[in-house]
CSV table of C-alpha atoms in Angstrom, one decimal:
chain,number,residue,atom,x,y,z
A,1,MET,CA,68.8,93.1,92.6
A,2,SER,CA,71.5,91.0,94.1
A,3,ALA,CA,74.8,92.4,94.8
A,4,GLN,CA,77.6,90.3,93.3
A,5,THR,CA,81.4,90.6,93.4
A,6,GLN,CA,83.4,88.1,91.4
A,7,GLY,CA,85.7,86.3,93.8
A,8,HIS,CA,89.0,84.5,92.9
A,9,PRO,CA,88.0,81.0,91.9
A,10,VAL,CA,91.0,79.2,93.5
A,11,ARG,CA,91.0,81.1,96.8
A,12,THR,CA,87.2,80.7,97.1
A,13,PHE,CA,87.5,77.0,96.4
A,14,VAL,CA,90.2,76.6,99.2
A,15,ILE,CA,87.9,78.4,101.7
A,16,ALA,CA,84.8,76.4,100.6
A,17,ALA,CA,86.7,73.1,100.6
A,18,VAL,CA,88.3,73.6,104.1
A,19,ALA,CA,84.9,74.6,105.5
A,20,MET,CA,83.2,71.6,103.9
A,21,PHE,CA,86.0,69.4,105.1
A,22,ILE,CA,85.7,70.2,108.8
A,23,THR,CA,81.8,69.9,108.9
A,24,SER,CA,81.9,66.6,107.0
A,25,LEU,CA,84.8,65.2,109.0
A,26,ASP,CA,83.0,66.0,112.2
A,27,ASN,CA,80.1,63.7,111.7
A,28,LEU,CA,82.1,60.7,110.8
A,29,VAL,CA,84.7,61.3,113.5
A,30,VAL,CA,81.9,61.2,116.0
A,31,THR,CA,80.5,57.8,114.7
A,32,THR,CA,84.0,56.2,115.3
A,33,ALA,CA,84.1,57.7,118.8
A,34,LEU,CA,80.6,56.4,119.9
A,35,PRO,CA,81.8,53.4,121.8
A,36,ALA,CA,84.4,55.6,123.7
A,37,ILE,CA,81.7,58.2,124.4
A,38,ARG,CA,79.3,55.4,125.6
A,39,ASP,CA,81.9,54.1,128.1
A,40,ASP,CA,83.2,57.5,129.3
A,41,LEU,CA,79.9,59.2,129.7
A,42,ASN,CA,77.8,56.1,130.6
A,43,ALA,CA,75.6,57.0,127.6
A,44,GLY,CA,72.7,54.8,126.6
A,45,LEU,CA,71.6,54.1,123.0
A,46,ASP,CA,69.1,57.0,123.0
A,47,GLU,CA,71.9,59.4,124.1
A,48,LEU,CA,74.3,58.0,121.4
A,49,GLU,CA,71.5,58.7,118.9
A,50,TRP,CA,71.1,62.3,120.1
A,51,THR,CA,74.9,62.8,119.9
A,52,VAL,CA,74.6,62.2,116.2
A,53,ASN,CA,71.1,63.6,115.7
A,54,ALA,CA,71.4,66.8,117.7
A,55,PHE,CA,73.9,68.0,115.1
A,56,THR,CA,72.1,66.8,112.0
A,57,LEU,CA,68.6,67.9,113.2
A,58,THR,CA,69.6,71.6,113.9
A,59,PHE,CA,71.8,71.5,110.8
A,60,ALA,CA,68.9,70.4,108.6
A,61,VAL,CA,66.3,72.8,110.1
A,62,PHE,CA,68.5,75.9,110.0
A,63,LEU,CA,70.1,75.3,106.5
A,64,MET,CA,67.6,77.5,104.6
A,65,THR,CA,67.6,80.1,107.3
A,66,GLY,CA,71.4,80.3,107.0
A,67,SER,CA,71.1,80.7,103.2
A,68,ALA,CA,68.4,83.5,103.6
A,69,LEU,CA,70.6,85.3,106.1
A,70,GLY,CA,73.5,85.1,103.7
A,71,ASP,CA,71.4,86.6,100.9
A,72,ARG,CA,70.2,89.4,103.0
A,73,PHE,CA,73.3,90.4,105.1
A,74,GLY,CA,76.1,89.2,102.9
A,75,ARG,CA,77.3,85.7,102.3
A,76,ARG,CA,80.9,86.3,103.4
A,77,ARG,CA,79.8,87.9,106.6
A,78,LEU,CA,77.4,85.0,107.5
A,79,PHE,CA,80.0,82.4,106.4
A,80,MET,CA,82.4,83.9,108.9
A,81,ILE,CA,79.7,84.0,111.7
A,82,GLY,CA,78.8,80.4,111.0
A,83,THR,CA,82.5,79.3,111.1
A,84,ALA,CA,82.8,81.1,114.5
A,85,ILE,CA,79.7,79.4,115.9
A,86,PHE,CA,80.9,76.0,114.7
A,87,THR,CA,84.4,76.5,116.2
A,88,LEU,CA,83.1,77.7,119.6
A,89,ALA,CA,80.6,74.8,119.8
A,90,SER,CA,83.4,72.4,119.0
A,91,ALA,CA,85.3,73.7,122.0
A,92,GLY,CA,82.1,73.3,124.1
A,93,ALA,CA,81.7,69.7,122.9
A,94,ALA,CA,85.3,68.9,123.9
A,95,MET,CA,84.7,70.3,127.4
A,96,SER,CA,81.5,68.4,128.0
A,97,ASP,CA,81.3,66.3,131.2
A,98,THR,CA,77.9,64.7,130.6
A,99,ALA,CA,76.0,63.3,127.7
A,100,ASN,CA,73.5,66.1,127.9
A,101,GLU,CA,76.2,68.8,127.7
A,102,LEU,CA,77.7,67.0,124.7
A,103,ILE,CA,74.2,66.8,123.0
A,104,LEU,CA,73.7,70.5,123.6
A,105,ALA,CA,77.0,71.5,122.1
A,106,ARG,CA,76.4,69.3,119.1
A,107,ALA,CA,73.1,71.0,118.5
A,108,VAL,CA,74.9,74.4,118.5
A,109,GLN,CA,77.5,72.9,116.1
A,110,GLY,CA,74.7,72.0,113.8
A,111,ILE,CA,73.5,75.6,113.7
A,112,GLY,CA,77.0,76.8,112.8
A,113,GLY,CA,77.3,74.1,110.1
A,114,ALA,CA,73.9,75.0,108.7
A,115,ILE,CA,75.1,78.5,108.0
A,116,VAL,CA,78.5,77.4,106.5
A,117,VAL,CA,77.7,74.5,104.2
A,118,PRO,CA,75.1,76.0,101.8
A,119,LEU,CA,77.2,79.2,101.5
A,120,THR,CA,80.2,77.1,100.4
A,121,LEU,CA,78.2,76.2,97.3
A,122,THR,CA,76.8,79.7,96.6
A,123,LEU,CA,80.1,81.4,97.1
A,124,LEU,CA,81.8,78.8,94.9
A,125,SER,CA,79.1,79.1,92.2
A,126,ALA,CA,79.5,82.8,92.1
A,127,ALA,CA,83.3,82.7,91.8
A,128,VAL,CA,83.7,79.9,89.3
A,129,PRO,CA,83.0,80.5,85.6
A,130,PRO,CA,80.0,78.4,84.3
A,131,ALA,CA,82.3,76.4,81.9
A,132,LYS,CA,84.2,75.1,84.9
A,133,ARG,CA,81.4,74.6,87.4
A,134,GLY,CA,81.0,70.9,86.9
A,135,ALA,CA,84.7,70.3,87.5
A,136,ALA,CA,84.6,72.6,90.5
A,137,LEU,CA,81.6,70.8,92.0
A,138,GLY,CA,83.4,67.5,91.3
A,139,ALA,CA,86.5,68.7,93.2
A,140,TRP,CA,84.2,70.0,96.0
A,141,GLY,CA,82.7,66.5,96.2
A,142,ALA,CA,86.2,65.0,96.3
A,143,VAL,CA,86.9,67.1,99.4
A,144,ALA,CA,83.8,65.8,101.0
A,145,GLY,CA,85.0,62.3,100.0
A,146,LEU,CA,88.4,63.0,101.6
A,147,ALA,CA,86.6,63.9,104.9
A,148,ILE,CA,84.6,60.7,104.6
A,149,ALA,CA,87.8,58.7,104.0
A,150,LEU,CA,89.8,60.3,106.8
A,151,GLY,CA,86.9,60.6,109.3
A,152,PRO,CA,87.0,57.1,110.7
A,153,VAL,CA,90.8,56.9,110.6
A,154,VAL,CA,91.3,60.3,112.1
A,155,GLY,CA,88.7,59.6,114.7
A,156,GLY,CA,90.1,56.3,115.6
A,157,ALA,CA,93.7,57.6,115.8
A,158,ILE,CA,92.6,60.5,118.0
A,159,VAL,CA,90.4,58.4,120.4
A,160,GLU,CA,93.1,55.8,120.7
A,161,GLY,CA,96.0,58.1,121.0
A,162,ALA,CA,94.4,60.8,123.2
A,163,SER,CA,90.7,60.8,124.0
A,164,TRP,CA,87.3,61.3,122.4
A,165,GLN,CA,87.3,65.0,123.4
A,166,TRP,CA,90.1,65.7,120.9
A,167,ILE,CA,87.9,64.8,118.0
A,168,PHE,CA,86.2,68.2,118.7
A,169,TRP,CA,89.4,70.1,119.6
A,170,VAL,CA,90.8,69.4,116.1
A,171,ASN,CA,88.1,71.7,114.7
A,172,VAL,CA,89.3,74.7,116.7
A,173,PRO,CA,92.6,75.5,115.0
A,174,LEU,CA,91.1,74.9,111.5
A,175,GLY,CA,88.3,77.3,112.3
A,176,LEU,CA,90.7,79.9,113.7
A,177,VAL,CA,92.7,79.8,110.5
A,178,LEU,CA,89.6,79.9,108.3
A,179,LEU,CA,88.2,83.1,109.8
A,180,PRO,CA,90.9,85.6,108.8
A,181,LEU,CA,91.4,83.9,105.5
A,182,SER,CA,87.7,84.3,104.7
A,183,LYS,CA,87.9,88.0,105.4
A,184,ILE,CA,90.8,88.4,103.0
A,185,TRP,CA,90.1,86.0,100.2
A,186,LEU,CA,86.3,85.9,99.8
A,187,ALA,CA,84.3,88.4,97.8
A,188,GLU,CA,81.1,89.7,99.4
A,189,SER,CA,77.9,88.9,97.6
A,190,ARG,CA,74.2,89.1,98.4
A,191,GLY,CA,71.1,87.6,97.0
A,192,ALA,CA,67.6,89.0,96.7
A,193,SER,CA,66.7,90.3,100.2
A,194,ALA,CA,63.7,88.5,101.7
A,195,LYS,CA,62.0,88.4,105.1
A,196,LEU,CA,63.0,85.6,107.4
A,197,ASP,CA,60.4,82.9,108.0
A,198,LEU,CA,60.9,82.6,111.7
A,199,VAL,CA,57.4,81.0,112.3
A,200,GLY,CA,58.2,78.3,109.7
A,201,THR,CA,61.6,77.6,111.2
A,202,ALA,CA,60.0,77.2,114.6
A,203,LEU,CA,57.2,75.0,113.4
A,204,LEU,CA,59.6,72.7,111.5
A,205,SER,CA,62.1,72.5,114.3
A,206,LEU,CA,59.6,71.6,117.0
A,207,GLY,CA,57.7,69.2,114.7
A,208,LEU,CA,60.8,67.3,113.7
A,209,PHE,CA,62.0,67.2,117.3
A,210,GLY,CA,58.7,65.6,118.4
A,211,VAL,CA,58.9,62.9,115.7
A,212,VAL,CA,62.5,62.1,116.3
A,213,LEU,CA,62.0,62.1,120.1
A,214,GLY,CA,59.2,59.5,119.6
A,215,LEU,CA,61.5,57.4,117.4
A,216,VAL,CA,64.4,57.6,119.8
A,217,ARG,CA,62.5,56.9,122.9
A,218,GLY,CA,60.1,54.3,121.5
A,219,GLY,CA,62.5,51.4,121.7
A,220,ALA,CA,63.5,52.3,125.4
A,221,ILE,CA,60.1,53.0,127.0
A,222,GLY,CA,57.5,51.4,124.6
A,223,TRP,CA,55.9,52.5,121.4
A,224,THR,CA,52.5,53.1,123.1
A,225,SER,CA,53.8,55.1,126.0
A,226,GLY,CA,52.4,58.6,126.6
A,227,GLU,CA,55.7,60.3,125.9
A,228,VAL,CA,56.2,58.5,122.6
A,229,LEU,CA,52.6,59.0,121.4
A,230,ALA,CA,52.7,62.6,122.4
A,231,GLY,CA,55.9,63.2,120.4
A,232,PHE,CA,54.5,61.6,117.3
A,233,VAL,CA,51.1,63.3,117.5
A,234,ALA,CA,52.4,66.8,118.4
A,235,GLY,CA,55.3,66.5,115.9
A,236,GLY,CA,53.1,65.4,113.1
A,237,ALA,CA,50.6,68.2,113.8
A,238,LEU,CA,53.3,70.8,113.8
A,239,ILE,CA,54.8,69.5,110.5
A,240,LEU,CA,51.3,69.8,109.0
A,241,ALA,CA,51.0,73.3,110.3
A,242,PHE,CA,54.4,74.1,108.9
A,243,LEU,CA,53.3,72.9,105.4
A,244,ALA,CA,50.1,74.9,105.6
A,245,TRP,CA,52.1,78.0,106.8
A,246,GLU,CA,54.6,77.7,104.0
A,247,ASN,CA,51.8,77.5,101.4
A,248,ARG,CA,50.4,80.9,102.5
A,249,VAL,CA,53.3,83.0,103.7
A,250,GLU,CA,54.8,85.5,101.3
A,251,HIS,CA,58.5,84.6,102.0
A,252,PRO,CA,58.5,80.9,102.9
A,253,MET,CA,61.5,79.1,104.5
A,254,LEU,CA,60.7,76.2,102.1
A,255,PRO,CA,59.1,77.3,98.8
A,256,LEU,CA,56.7,74.5,98.1
A,257,SER,CA,56.4,75.6,94.5
A,258,LEU,CA,59.9,74.2,93.9
A,259,PHE,CA,58.4,70.7,94.3
A,260,SER,CA,55.9,71.2,91.5
A,261,GLY,CA,58.5,70.0,89.0
A,262,ARG,CA,59.1,66.3,89.0
A,263,ALA,CA,62.9,66.7,88.5
A,264,PHE,CA,63.4,68.6,91.7
A,265,SER,CA,61.0,66.6,93.8
A,266,MET,CA,62.3,63.2,92.7
A,267,THR,CA,66.0,64.3,93.0
A,268,ASN,CA,65.3,65.3,96.6
A,269,LEU,CA,63.3,62.3,97.4
A,270,ALA,CA,66.1,60.1,96.2
A,271,SER,CA,68.6,62.1,98.4
A,272,VAL,CA,66.4,61.8,101.5
A,273,LEU,CA,66.0,58.0,101.0
A,274,MET,CA,69.8,57.5,100.4
A,275,TYR,CA,70.7,59.4,103.6
A,276,PHE,CA,68.0,57.5,105.5
A,277,GLY,CA,69.3,54.1,104.6
A,278,MET,CA,73.0,54.7,104.3
A,279,PHE,CA,73.7,56.9,107.4
A,280,GLY,CA,71.3,54.9,109.6
A,281,ALA,CA,73.4,51.9,108.7
A,282,ILE,CA,76.7,53.7,109.2
A,283,PHE,CA,75.6,54.5,112.8
A,284,LEU,CA,75.6,50.8,113.6
A,285,VAL,CA,78.4,49.5,111.3
A,286,ALA,CA,80.8,52.0,112.8
A,287,GLN,CA,80.1,50.5,116.2
A,288,PHE,CA,80.1,46.9,115.0
A,289,LEU,CA,83.8,46.8,114.3
A,290,GLN,CA,84.6,47.9,117.9
A,291,THR,CA,81.7,46.6,120.0
A,292,ALA,CA,81.1,43.2,118.3
A,293,GLN,CA,84.6,42.4,116.8
A,294,GLY,CA,86.8,44.0,119.4
A,295,TYR,CA,89.0,46.2,117.2
A,296,SER,CA,90.5,49.4,118.6
A,297,PRO,CA,89.2,52.7,117.3
A,298,LEU,CA,92.2,53.1,115.0
A,299,GLU,CA,92.0,49.5,113.7
A,300,ALA,CA,88.3,50.0,113.1
A,301,GLY,CA,88.8,53.2,111.2
A,302,LEU,CA,91.5,51.7,109.0
A,303,ARG,CA,89.3,48.8,108.1
A,304,THR,CA,86.6,51.0,106.7
A,305,LEU,CA,89.0,52.6,104.1
A,306,PRO,CA,87.8,50.4,101.3
A,307,TRP,CA,84.4,52.0,101.9
A,308,THR,CA,85.3,55.5,102.9
A,309,ALA,CA,88.2,56.2,100.6
A,310,MET,CA,86.3,55.6,97.4
A,311,PRO,CA,84.5,58.9,97.2
A,312,MET,CA,87.8,60.8,97.2
A,313,LEU,CA,88.9,58.8,94.2
A,314,VAL,CA,85.7,58.5,92.2
A,315,ALA,CA,83.7,61.7,93.0
A,316,PRO,CA,85.7,63.9,90.6
A,317,VAL,CA,85.1,61.5,87.7
A,318,ALA,CA,81.4,61.3,88.6
A,319,GLY,CA,81.2,65.1,88.5
A,320,VAL,CA,82.6,65.3,85.0
A,321,LEU,CA,80.5,62.4,83.8
A,322,SER,CA,77.3,64.1,85.2
A,323,ASP,CA,78.2,67.2,83.0
A,324,ARG,CA,78.5,65.0,79.9
A,325,LEU,CA,76.0,62.3,80.3
A,326,GLY,CA,73.5,63.6,82.8
A,327,GLY,CA,73.1,62.5,86.4
A,328,ARG,CA,70.1,60.3,86.5
A,329,THR,CA,71.7,57.0,85.4
A,330,ILE,CA,74.7,57.7,87.5
A,331,LEU,CA,72.6,58.2,90.6
A,332,ALA,CA,70.6,55.1,89.9
A,333,ILE,CA,73.7,52.9,89.5
A,334,GLY,CA,75.2,54.4,92.7
A,335,PHE,CA,72.0,53.7,94.7
A,336,VAL,CA,71.9,50.1,93.5
A,337,LEU,CA,75.5,49.5,94.4
A,338,GLN,CA,74.9,50.9,97.9
A,339,SER,CA,71.9,48.6,98.3
A,340,ILE,CA,74.0,45.6,97.1
A,341,GLY,CA,76.8,46.5,99.5
A,342,LEU,CA,74.6,46.8,102.6
A,343,GLY,CA,72.8,43.6,101.7
A,344,TRP,CA,76.1,41.8,101.2
A,345,PHE,CA,77.3,43.1,104.5
A,346,ALA,CA,74.2,41.9,106.3
A,347,LEU,CA,74.6,38.4,104.8
A,348,VAL,CA,78.2,37.9,106.0
A,349,ALA,CA,78.2,39.9,109.3
A,350,THR,CA,78.9,37.8,112.4
A,351,PRO,CA,80.9,38.5,115.5
A,352,THR,CA,83.8,36.4,114.2
A,353,VAL,CA,83.6,37.2,110.5
A,354,GLY,CA,87.0,37.7,108.9
A,355,TYR,CA,87.9,41.1,107.7
A,356,GLY,CA,88.6,39.7,104.2
A,357,SER,CA,84.9,38.9,103.9
A,358,LEU,CA,84.0,42.6,104.5
A,359,VAL,CA,86.4,44.2,101.9
A,360,ALA,CA,84.2,43.6,98.9
A,361,PRO,CA,80.9,44.9,100.3
A,362,PHE,CA,82.8,47.9,101.8
A,363,ALA,CA,84.3,48.7,98.4
A,364,ILE,CA,81.0,48.4,96.6
A,365,LEU,CA,79.4,50.7,99.2
A,366,GLY,CA,82.3,53.2,98.6
A,367,VAL,CA,81.8,53.2,94.8
A,368,GLY,CA,78.1,53.7,95.2
A,369,MET,CA,78.5,56.6,97.5
A,370,SER,CA,81.0,58.2,95.1
A,371,LEU,CA,78.4,58.2,92.4
A,372,PHE,CA,76.0,60.4,94.5
A,373,TYR,CA,77.7,63.6,95.7
A,374,ALA,CA,78.7,65.6,92.6
A,375,PRO,CA,75.9,64.3,90.3
A,376,VAL,CA,73.2,65.1,92.8
A,377,VAL,CA,74.4,68.7,93.1
A,378,ASN,CA,74.3,69.0,89.3
A,379,MET,CA,70.8,67.5,89.2
A,380,VAL,CA,69.5,69.9,91.8
A,381,PHE,CA,71.0,72.9,90.0
A,382,SER,CA,69.7,71.6,86.7
A,383,SER,CA,66.1,71.3,87.8
A,384,VAL,CA,65.6,75.0,88.9
A,385,ARG,CA,66.3,78.5,87.4
A,386,ARG,CA,69.7,80.0,88.1
A,387,ASP,CA,68.2,82.5,90.6
A,388,GLN,CA,66.8,79.6,92.6
A,389,GLU,CA,70.0,77.7,93.0
A,390,GLY,CA,70.8,78.9,96.5
A,391,ILE,CA,67.5,78.0,98.0
A,392,ALA,CA,67.4,74.7,96.0
A,393,SER,CA,70.8,73.8,97.4
A,394,GLY,CA,69.6,74.6,100.9
A,395,VAL,CA,66.5,72.4,100.4
A,396,ASN,CA,68.5,69.5,99.1
A,397,ASN,CA,71.1,69.7,102.0
A,398,ALA,CA,68.3,69.9,104.5
A,399,GLY,CA,66.5,67.0,103.1
A,400,ARG,CA,69.6,64.9,103.1
A,401,GLU,CA,70.3,65.6,106.8
A,402,LEU,CA,66.7,65.0,107.8
A,403,GLY,CA,66.9,61.7,106.0
A,404,GLY,CA,70.0,60.9,108.1
A,405,VAL,CA,68.3,61.9,111.3
A,406,LEU,CA,65.2,59.7,110.6
A,407,GLY,CA,67.5,56.9,109.4
A,408,VAL,CA,69.5,56.8,112.6
A,409,ALA,CA,66.4,56.9,114.7
A,410,VAL,CA,64.5,54.2,112.8
A,411,LEU,CA,67.4,51.8,112.2
A,412,ALA,CA,68.4,52.2,115.9
A,413,ALA,CA,64.8,51.4,116.8
A,414,VAL,CA,65.0,48.2,114.7
A,415,PHE,CA,68.3,47.4,116.3
A,416,ALA,CA,66.9,47.9,119.9
A,417,ALA,CA,63.9,45.7,119.1
A,418,GLN,CA,66.1,42.8,118.1
A,419,GLY,CA,69.4,43.3,119.9
A,420,GLY,CA,71.6,45.4,122.2
A,421,TYR,CA,75.1,45.9,123.7
A,422,GLU,CA,75.1,43.0,126.1
A,423,THR,CA,77.1,40.6,124.0
A,424,PRO,CA,78.7,40.7,120.5
A,425,GLN,CA,76.1,38.3,119.2
A,426,HIS,CA,73.3,40.3,120.7
A,427,PHE,CA,74.7,43.4,118.9
A,428,VAL,CA,74.8,41.6,115.6
A,429,ASP,CA,71.3,40.2,116.1
A,430,GLY,CA,70.0,43.8,116.2
A,431,MET,CA,72.3,45.2,113.5
A,432,ILE,CA,71.5,42.7,110.7
A,433,PRO,CA,67.7,43.5,110.4
A,434,ALA,CA,68.4,47.2,110.7
A,435,VAL,CA,71.0,47.1,107.9
A,436,TRP,CA,68.5,45.2,105.7
A,437,VAL,CA,66.0,48.0,106.3
A,438,GLY,CA,68.7,50.4,105.2
A,439,ALA,CA,69.4,48.4,102.0
A,440,ALA,CA,65.7,48.4,101.1
A,441,VAL,CA,65.4,52.2,101.6
A,442,VAL,CA,68.5,52.9,99.4
A,443,LEU,CA,67.0,50.6,96.7
A,444,ALA,CA,63.9,52.7,96.9
A,445,ALA,CA,66.1,55.7,96.2
A,446,ALA,CA,67.2,54.1,92.9
A,447,VAL,CA,63.6,53.8,91.9
A,448,ALA,CA,63.0,57.5,92.7
A,449,SER,CA,66.1,58.5,90.7
A,450,MET,CA,64.8,56.8,87.6
A,451,LEU,CA,61.6,58.9,87.8
A,452,ILE,CA,63.7,62.0,87.3
A,453,PRO,CA,63.0,63.3,83.7
A,454,SER,CA,65.8,63.3,81.2
A,455,GLY,CA,66.9,66.4,79.3
A,456,LEU,CA,67.5,68.7,82.3
A,457,ARG,CA,69.3,72.0,81.9
A,458,PRO,CA,73.0,71.2,81.7
A,459,VAL,CA,75.3,72.8,84.3
A,460,GLY,CA,78.4,74.3,82.8
A,461,ALA,CA,79.2,76.2,79.6
A,462,ALA,CA,76.4,74.4,77.7
A,463,ALA,CA,73.9,75.8,80.2
A,464,GLU,CA,74.4,79.4,79.2
A,465,ALA,CA,74.2,78.6,75.5
A,466,ALA,CA,71.0,76.5,76.0
A,467,GLU,CA,69.3,79.2,78.0
A,468,ALA,CA,70.3,81.9,75.6
A,469,ALA,CA,69.0,79.8,72.6
A,470,ALA,CA,65.8,79.0,74.4
A,471,ALA,CA,65.2,82.7,75.2
A,472,ALA,CA,66.0,83.7,71.6
A,473,ALA,CA,63.7,80.9,70.1
A,474,THR,CA,60.8,81.9,72.4
A,475,THR,CA,61.2,85.6,71.5
A,476,ASP,CA,61.2,84.7,67.7
A,477,ALA,CA,58.2,82.5,68.2
A,478,LYS,CA,56.2,85.2,69.9
A,479,ARG,CA,57.1,87.7,67.1
A,480,ALA,CA,56.1,85.2,64.5
A,481,VAL,CA,52.5,84.7,65.8
A,482,PRO,CA,51.0,88.0,64.7
A,483,GLU,CA,52.8,88.0,61.4
A,484,THR,CA,51.5,84.5,60.3
A,485,GLY,CA,48.4,84.2,62.3
A,486,GLY,CA,49.5,80.6,63.1
A,487,LYS,CA,50.5,78.9,66.4
A,488,ALA,CA,54.2,79.0,67.1
A,489,SER,CA,55.8,76.4,69.4
A,490,GLN,CA,57.8,77.8,72.2
A,491,VAL,CA,61.2,76.3,72.9
A,492,THR,CA,61.7,75.8,76.6
A,493,VAL,CA,64.4,74.5,78.9
A,494,ALA,CA,63.4,71.3,80.8
A,495,SER,CA,63.3,71.9,84.5
């Protein structure tokens, strides 16, 4: 049995929101600072990719391990440990003197974030009454949107006003405040204790590292080089070994049975494709405004606001609508808008394009992203049983981050094949085909979202009533069979 202590909803939300804010802010602050990091540390394209991917790769791989540790040893305790790791690694990143040191610190940051982020949802879900869960998730999505909105602006202001190192120092005081408040405000809870799948974690970590290494190095040293081919072959073999191991181990890191339902598998496929296309494109677009157009970091950050500020405004509405209307159509519309926005940007992008021509595609991209965050959480939770929500959240978050890792690697490879940093025009020559690839992948996410079955279990007050009604109807049907001798139809909840 899991041990649960009801926490205070508002205080729990504050802790979860701040933790989500600093981890979300960190990635987007870094993208704005990439040109400054490239100049200061003399970093190449592959090192810039690893500056982003070192965080997201460890974050993705250790997400479900973090969730399992929280279930076993206490979610509040692990949340605090994860916050401490993230804070210390942020200080390490700030003190880095070389690209390799920065990449290592970013990898440790990712481990801390992997512990913190899924626990924000499980802690919040345990503290908020079911009737208000949709609204709480919408507000949680708005906080993520706020981090997205402020990330480029804050990053630009810090880089321009101080140095890129300070984008990491800002996490330290926030983490130091969060730790004692977590001890005081959060209620401890545990899930079903399960053995840790250390073999699965190792297989997946090394396999993904090999594949991403091949993608990152292929553009620099050739796709048929021994290092690249070894990365692909060894990485692919390890991933296959991971899948085989997960299918036979008693307590898997990734329960493959979750994917037997079309709702869960298609929701996660759509999430992976969205992050692949969108965040691979963001890696290049964030640099375009500075490298190709010559804006300062702050000027570039301010000019992304039509894109990045939209989730803060629209995400809460999307959360409420997903409770009432279901998330499938909302997700599909969001993906289509994102694909249109990326395609529009690719059509108008030149080294000298006026900012006015970028406002509309940026705004469309922002609205499209806004329609993703809260609905996708509802869709994931709606596609599994309540006792599976923690692991389902971990799987979805991990899939998103892995999509982002692969997106950055693949789109950067397309960029490197067609362009480079030598001149603004050369940068745009590489960026445009890469952004078109991103647009196509996000459009594929729209197709995947429409394959999600309708009639999923609602998340909120109706969920409890629906499940109770289904259980009662099933019990009545079973009792009726021996009395009538007929075949009774069971009433089940779609999942």
